[in-house]
Each structure stands twice: as C-alpha cells, then as structure tokens.
Amino acid sequence: MNELVLTPGQLSLHDLRQVSRKAVQITLDPACYPAIHSSVACVNKALAENRVVYGINTGFGLLANTRIPDEQLEALQTSILLSHATGVGQFMEESTVRLMMVLKINSLARGLSGVRLELIEALVRLVNLGIYPCVPEKGSVGASGDLAPLAHMSCLLLGEGHATVNGQQVSALEALSAASMEPMKLAPKEGLALLNGTQASTAFALQGLFGVEDVMASAIISGSLAIEAAMGSRAPFGERIHQARGLTGQIDVAAAYRQILDHSEIEQAHADCDKVQDPYSLRCQPQVMGACLEQIRHAARLLEVEANGVTDNPLVFADDDLIISGGNFHAEPTGMAAEALALAIAEIGAISERRIALLVDQHLSGLPPFLVQNSGVNSGFMIAHNTAAALASENRCLCHPSVADSLPTSANQEDHVSMATYGARRLREMNSNTAAIVAIELLAAAQGVDMRKPHRPSEQLQQVMKKVRKDIAFYDQDRYFFPDIQKAIEFVTSGQFNRFMPTRLLTSL
C-alpha cells in the first residue's frame, strides 16, 4: 500500500504519479490544522457580523446578488451540490477519481477555503478505504471550476449518487455504511468549496503527463532499436551538434540516445558504408523528441503548481479577516498544459510511425520486404504499419486545440471558459494511440535487429531485446498478430523501459 503524509501545498509529481497508479493511505500533516480552523472562524465571523459574502450567504453565478437568509444556509450548500451533479457519459476510472479526491484534499487543507477539518477528514477516510464516487466524465467546461464532476464527487458525502466499494458499484448510502460514515450536513461555504476548483481537469492532465512520460521513454528505446535495425548513423547524435543549438531538451535527449546506443556491434559492421545521410525520422530524433520533452517539462512544471494551488472561490484570508472573490477556478493554465502535452503525444507517435514505414520498406531499410522472409506468401508487418498510420491520423484530429473553443455559460456571467476538462481527458486516448504506435515500432525494430545477426546491438538494447523476446517470439512467418501487439503495448504503458532513461530526464519518475 502506498503511504503518503500529505503536507498541503507540497505534493510532488512523483507523489501524484504514485497516487494515480495505486491505492493510497493518506495522513494529513497536523501542522495544517490551525489554518483550517482559522479559515472556518473567519467565515463564521463574517456571518455573525451580517456581512454579505458571495457563496456563503448569496446565490451563485448570475444569482450572486440574491441574499440567502441564515436559516437556509445549509440548504444553500446542499442544493448547489445536488443541482450541479449534471455530468453525463461513462464514469471516470477509479484512478482518476482517487487522484481528483487527493487534489481536492490538498487544496482544502491549505486553510484558504473555509471548510471544517471534519469535511476534509471525511474525504481522506473515503480515499483510504478505497471508496470512490462514481463520477461521469463529461459535463465540465473548466470554469467556474470543474463543477459537474466535483459535484458528483461530493454528493457521496450527502448520501446521494453511487460509489464503488472493492470495485463494485453500490448506492452512496451503502458506500457510506461500508465506511462507517453518516451523510454529512454542510456548513456555510462547504458545498461551494467542494465543487469549485480545477481538480477534475488537473487529474486528467496529470494522468496524461504520466502516460506520455512512459510513452516517450519507450519511444526513445524503439527509436534507438530502429537506428540499429536500419543501420543508421550515430553522427547526428554527437554532443557538439546539439550544444550548438542550445536547447536543453534536445541536448538531454541526444545524450540519452548516445547512452543507449553505445557499444554496438551493428554500428561497427557498417562503419565504412557509403550512405551519406539518414531520413529525418532517424537522424532528427533528438530535435523532435527534444522539442516534445520541452513541452512535457513545461506542462509538468505548470501542473505541479496547479496541483498544489487553491482554486475554489471565494478565498478566505483569515489573518486579515478577508473573504475575497476571484477567479482561480478558471482552468486555463491546466488547459494550456494539456495542449502542450497533446502536441507532444501526437508528434512522438507521428515520427514513430514514419520509422515503421522506413523499416518495412526494403529500399530504405535494406531489410526484407515488410520484415518477413518469403514475403508474398507472408505479409509480415504490412498491416501493422496500417494500424500505426491510422492511429497517427486520429491523433492529428485529437490534438486540435480545446482551450480556443470557449463557449459562454450561466447567462453570460461565465462568458469565457477554458474547456480544459475535455482538453485534458482526450490525452488518455491520445496516449493510448501513441503507445500502440510505439509498440508496433518496438516489434518492427526488434525484428530488424534480429535480421542483422550475428551482429549484436548495443549493450542496453541487448537487454531490451532479451525482454521483448522473452514474451514475443521472432516473427518467422505470418501468425495471429494481435497478442504480440497487445503485449508490446503493455511494455510501453507499464513503464518497463523507464529504467533506461538518464536520471531526471522525465520529471515525475
């Protein structure tokens, strides 16, 4: 079991990757308690002084000017959760819900939201017991926060909706009973604090980040194998070339290729060949993958800040006795990060698909047509490449910018929104597509390397070949191809090749 002492505002990307990938036991750092209690006291003081404060004793959105009587304040907070639970589509995966809940706990525990410790501890208990609300994926425009998905998440506390317990869907009341909990009565501001925020879009985006890191590591491996299989030159990976340009991502990626390709018998076997230049998909890997790495690192930095930020509204600054309405719920930063990741994912897949095309072409690779002996009778990797091309094309459509597609909502009170939730959610499908492309390249390149025997690839790539061939046999003649591709996809998505990457090349590893 993954254990995490949560100090609010200090979650690392490594922490978040672990939360995303497996169940977690959270313990709140007691140092956060005073700030939480102070924020609640500030809210109560404002009510006692009969101040009018948005979301505490007013309506919401365009109804912000409607004053709510004290006797209806609990109903106000309950009503906002029930009325905003309007999501549609399939339910989020449990891993996404768990990450979203931890992000919400992290935000509320900063002590700027005016919610009771009791409420935060209720969310912690649910996470620790592996009880996850059933949250539809669709319905958020990413401002004013991820309203619909966070409402579904929070309705469980009221005994409304459904949840999963040990992977089985049950009613919310049954889930609370399994946790030895009763439905909660919400205090002023608590409903609004629960459903305001960017935690759904940020959870999707973080999972997109973690996915592309695994895919990129695998693509560097498959691209290195393709260089060996096609007897590509090492000269374009030389340090001086990349230092001359000066881009850090490109320099770091080129160093990774040099490390992986070092000490290769295949390289020595064609040291005196008369080939002048390789196609771009081989020799420009540092430039393309380095640019992708820059986008991934930029998104990682932004998402780490967002994951630790407070994004509900209004915010409570107890030290100054102030409750201020702002706009941190606007998920534009997460949306922009998702756009950067989408481009990186698409380009990693695009250049990988081009290397597959190169390898199956006997005129470019110098290998048997479609990487199989007795071609004609055997089709080899012909249609596997078709699959890769289809997936690369899909990603070109999916990486169309989402944040540029704002639509006004709430009677034009919320007149510009981020659409970050979809922008981040599509990364899952894009990563799945690119993982399959890279998996097919891994198989094709491994096939080509085996065809270069008795010459062996580099020492690190020999380890990769051993891993691949342990589970996937050499393609000596046509056979049912589907299981091979599925197993190779598993290699890619499970992060099995991350260990070959230089330290800190990828941020969350």
CSV table of C-alpha atoms in Angstrom, one decimal, residues 260-417:
chain,number,residue,atom,x,y,z
A,260,ILE,CA,21.5,3.7,-25.2
A,261,LEU,CA,23.3,3.2,-28.5
A,262,ASP,CA,26.8,2.9,-27.0
A,263,HIS,CA,29.0,-0.2,-27.8
A,264,SER,CA,27.1,-1.7,-30.7
A,265,GLU,CA,28.5,-4.4,-33.0
A,266,ILE,CA,25.9,-3.4,-35.6
A,267,GLU,CA,27.4,0.1,-35.7
A,268,GLN,CA,30.9,-1.3,-36.2
A,269,ALA,CA,29.6,-3.6,-39.0
A,270,HIS,CA,28.6,-0.6,-41.2
A,271,ALA,CA,31.4,1.8,-40.1
A,272,ASP,CA,32.6,2.1,-43.7
A,273,CYS,CA,29.3,2.2,-45.5
A,274,ASP,CA,28.8,4.8,-48.3
A,275,LYS,CA,25.5,6.2,-47.0
A,276,VAL,CA,25.6,10.0,-46.6
A,277,GLN,CA,22.5,10.8,-44.6
A,278,ASP,CA,19.6,9.0,-43.0
A,279,PRO,CA,16.0,10.1,-43.3
A,280,TYR,CA,14.8,12.6,-40.8
A,281,SER,CA,12.8,10.1,-38.7
A,282,LEU,CA,16.1,8.5,-37.8
A,283,ARG,CA,18.6,11.4,-37.6
A,284,CYS,CA,16.3,14.2,-36.3
A,285,GLN,CA,15.1,12.2,-33.3
A,286,PRO,CA,16.9,14.5,-30.8
A,287,GLN,CA,15.4,17.6,-32.4
A,288,VAL,CA,11.8,16.2,-32.5
A,289,MET,CA,11.9,14.3,-29.2
A,290,GLY,CA,13.8,17.2,-27.6
A,291,ALA,CA,11.1,19.6,-28.6
A,292,CYS,CA,8.5,17.2,-27.2
A,293,LEU,CA,10.5,16.9,-23.9
A,294,GLU,CA,10.5,20.7,-23.6
A,295,GLN,CA,6.6,20.7,-23.9
A,296,ILE,CA,6.4,17.9,-21.4
A,297,ARG,CA,8.6,19.6,-18.9
A,298,HIS,CA,6.8,22.9,-19.3
A,299,ALA,CA,3.4,21.1,-18.7
A,300,ALA,CA,4.9,19.2,-15.7
A,301,ARG,CA,6.0,22.5,-14.0
A,302,LEU,CA,2.6,24.1,-14.5
A,303,LEU,CA,0.6,21.1,-13.4
A,304,GLU,CA,2.7,20.7,-10.2
A,305,VAL,CA,1.9,24.2,-9.3
A,306,GLU,CA,-1.8,23.8,-10.1
A,307,ALA,CA,-2.0,20.5,-8.2
A,308,ASN,CA,-0.8,22.4,-5.1
A,309,GLY,CA,-2.8,25.5,-5.6
A,310,VAL,CA,-6.1,26.7,-4.1
A,311,THR,CA,-8.7,27.0,-6.9
A,312,ASP,CA,-12.1,27.4,-5.3
A,313,ASN,CA,-13.9,30.8,-4.7
A,314,PRO,CA,-14.1,32.9,-2.7
A,315,LEU,CA,-10.9,32.5,-0.8
A,316,VAL,CA,-10.6,33.1,2.9
A,317,PHE,CA,-7.6,35.1,4.2
A,318,ALA,CA,-8.1,34.7,7.9
A,319,ASP,CA,-5.1,36.6,9.0
A,320,ASP,CA,-6.6,39.8,7.5
A,321,ASP,CA,-10.2,38.8,8.2
A,322,LEU,CA,-10.9,39.0,4.4
A,323,ILE,CA,-13.0,36.8,2.1
A,324,ILE,CA,-12.2,37.7,-1.5
A,325,SER,CA,-14.0,36.6,-4.6
A,326,GLY,CA,-11.7,36.0,-7.6
A,327,GLY,CA,-11.2,33.5,-10.4
A,328,ASN,CA,-8.7,30.8,-9.5
A,329,PHE,CA,-11.3,28.3,-10.6
A,330,HIS,CA,-10.6,29.1,-14.3
A,331,ALA,CA,-8.7,26.1,-15.6
A,332,GLU,CA,-6.9,27.9,-18.5
A,333,PRO,CA,-3.4,27.0,-17.1
A,334,THR,CA,-4.4,23.3,-17.0
A,335,GLY,CA,-5.9,23.7,-20.4
A,336,MET,CA,-2.8,25.2,-21.9
A,337,ALA,CA,-0.7,22.5,-20.3
A,338,ALA,CA,-2.9,19.9,-21.9
A,339,GLU,CA,-2.5,21.5,-25.3
A,340,ALA,CA,1.3,21.2,-24.9
A,341,LEU,CA,1.0,17.6,-23.9
A,342,ALA,CA,-1.3,16.8,-26.8
A,343,LEU,CA,1.2,18.2,-29.3
A,344,ALA,CA,4.0,16.2,-27.7
A,345,ILE,CA,1.9,13.0,-27.7
A,346,ALA,CA,0.9,13.4,-31.4
A,347,GLU,CA,4.5,14.1,-32.5
A,348,ILE,CA,6.0,11.2,-30.7
A,349,GLY,CA,3.5,9.0,-32.5
A,350,ALA,CA,4.0,10.7,-35.8
A,351,ILE,CA,7.8,10.3,-36.0
A,352,SER,CA,7.5,6.7,-34.7
A,353,GLU,CA,5.0,5.8,-37.4
A,354,ARG,CA,7.5,7.2,-40.0
A,355,ARG,CA,10.2,4.9,-38.7
A,356,ILE,CA,7.9,1.9,-39.0
A,357,ALA,CA,7.3,3.0,-42.6
A,358,LEU,CA,11.0,3.2,-43.2
A,359,LEU,CA,11.7,-0.3,-41.7
A,360,VAL,CA,9.1,-2.1,-43.7
A,361,ASP,CA,10.4,-0.5,-47.0
A,362,GLN,CA,13.2,-2.7,-48.3
A,363,HIS,CA,14.6,0.2,-50.3
A,364,LEU,CA,15.1,2.4,-47.2
A,365,SER,CA,16.0,-0.2,-44.6
A,366,GLY,CA,17.9,-2.8,-46.5
A,367,LEU,CA,15.8,-5.4,-44.8
A,368,PRO,CA,13.4,-8.0,-46.3
A,369,PRO,CA,10.1,-6.5,-47.5
A,370,PHE,CA,7.7,-5.9,-44.6
A,371,LEU,CA,10.3,-7.5,-42.3
A,372,VAL,CA,9.5,-11.1,-43.0
A,373,GLN,CA,11.1,-13.9,-45.1
A,374,ASN,CA,9.2,-15.4,-48.0
A,375,SER,CA,7.2,-12.2,-48.5
A,376,GLY,CA,4.3,-12.6,-50.8
A,377,VAL,CA,3.2,-15.7,-49.0
A,378,ASN,CA,3.8,-13.8,-45.8
A,379,SER,CA,2.5,-10.2,-45.3
A,380,GLY,CA,4.6,-9.6,-42.2
A,381,PHE,CA,4.3,-6.1,-40.8
A,382,MET,CA,2.4,-4.6,-43.7
A,383,ILE,CA,-0.9,-4.1,-41.9
A,384,ALA,CA,0.6,-3.5,-38.6
A,385,HIS,CA,2.0,-0.3,-40.2
A,386,ASN,CA,-1.5,0.5,-41.5
A,387,THR,CA,-2.7,0.4,-37.9
A,388,ALA,CA,0.1,2.8,-36.8
A,389,ALA,CA,-0.8,5.2,-39.6
A,390,ALA,CA,-4.5,5.1,-38.6
A,391,LEU,CA,-3.6,5.9,-35.0
A,392,ALA,CA,-1.3,8.8,-36.0
A,393,SER,CA,-4.1,10.3,-38.1
A,394,GLU,CA,-6.5,10.0,-35.2
A,395,ASN,CA,-4.1,11.9,-33.0
A,396,ARG,CA,-3.8,14.7,-35.6
A,397,CYS,CA,-7.5,15.3,-35.2
A,398,LEU,CA,-7.5,14.9,-31.4
A,399,CYS,CA,-4.7,17.5,-30.8
A,400,HIS,CA,-6.9,20.3,-32.2
A,401,PRO,CA,-6.8,23.0,-29.5
A,402,SER,CA,-9.6,22.7,-26.9
A,403,VAL,CA,-8.9,26.0,-25.0
A,404,ALA,CA,-9.5,28.0,-28.1
A,405,ASP,CA,-13.1,26.7,-28.2
A,406,SER,CA,-14.7,28.7,-25.4
A,407,LEU,CA,-18.5,29.0,-25.1
A,408,PRO,CA,-20.2,31.3,-22.6
A,409,THR,CA,-22.3,29.8,-19.8
A,410,SER,CA,-24.5,30.9,-16.9
A,411,ALA,CA,-26.4,33.5,-18.8
A,412,ASN,CA,-23.1,35.1,-19.9
A,413,GLN,CA,-21.9,35.6,-16.3
A,414,GLU,CA,-19.3,33.0,-17.1
A,415,ASP,CA,-18.5,34.4,-20.5
A,416,HIS,CA,-15.1,32.8,-21.1
A,417,VAL,CA,-14.3,29.3,-20.1
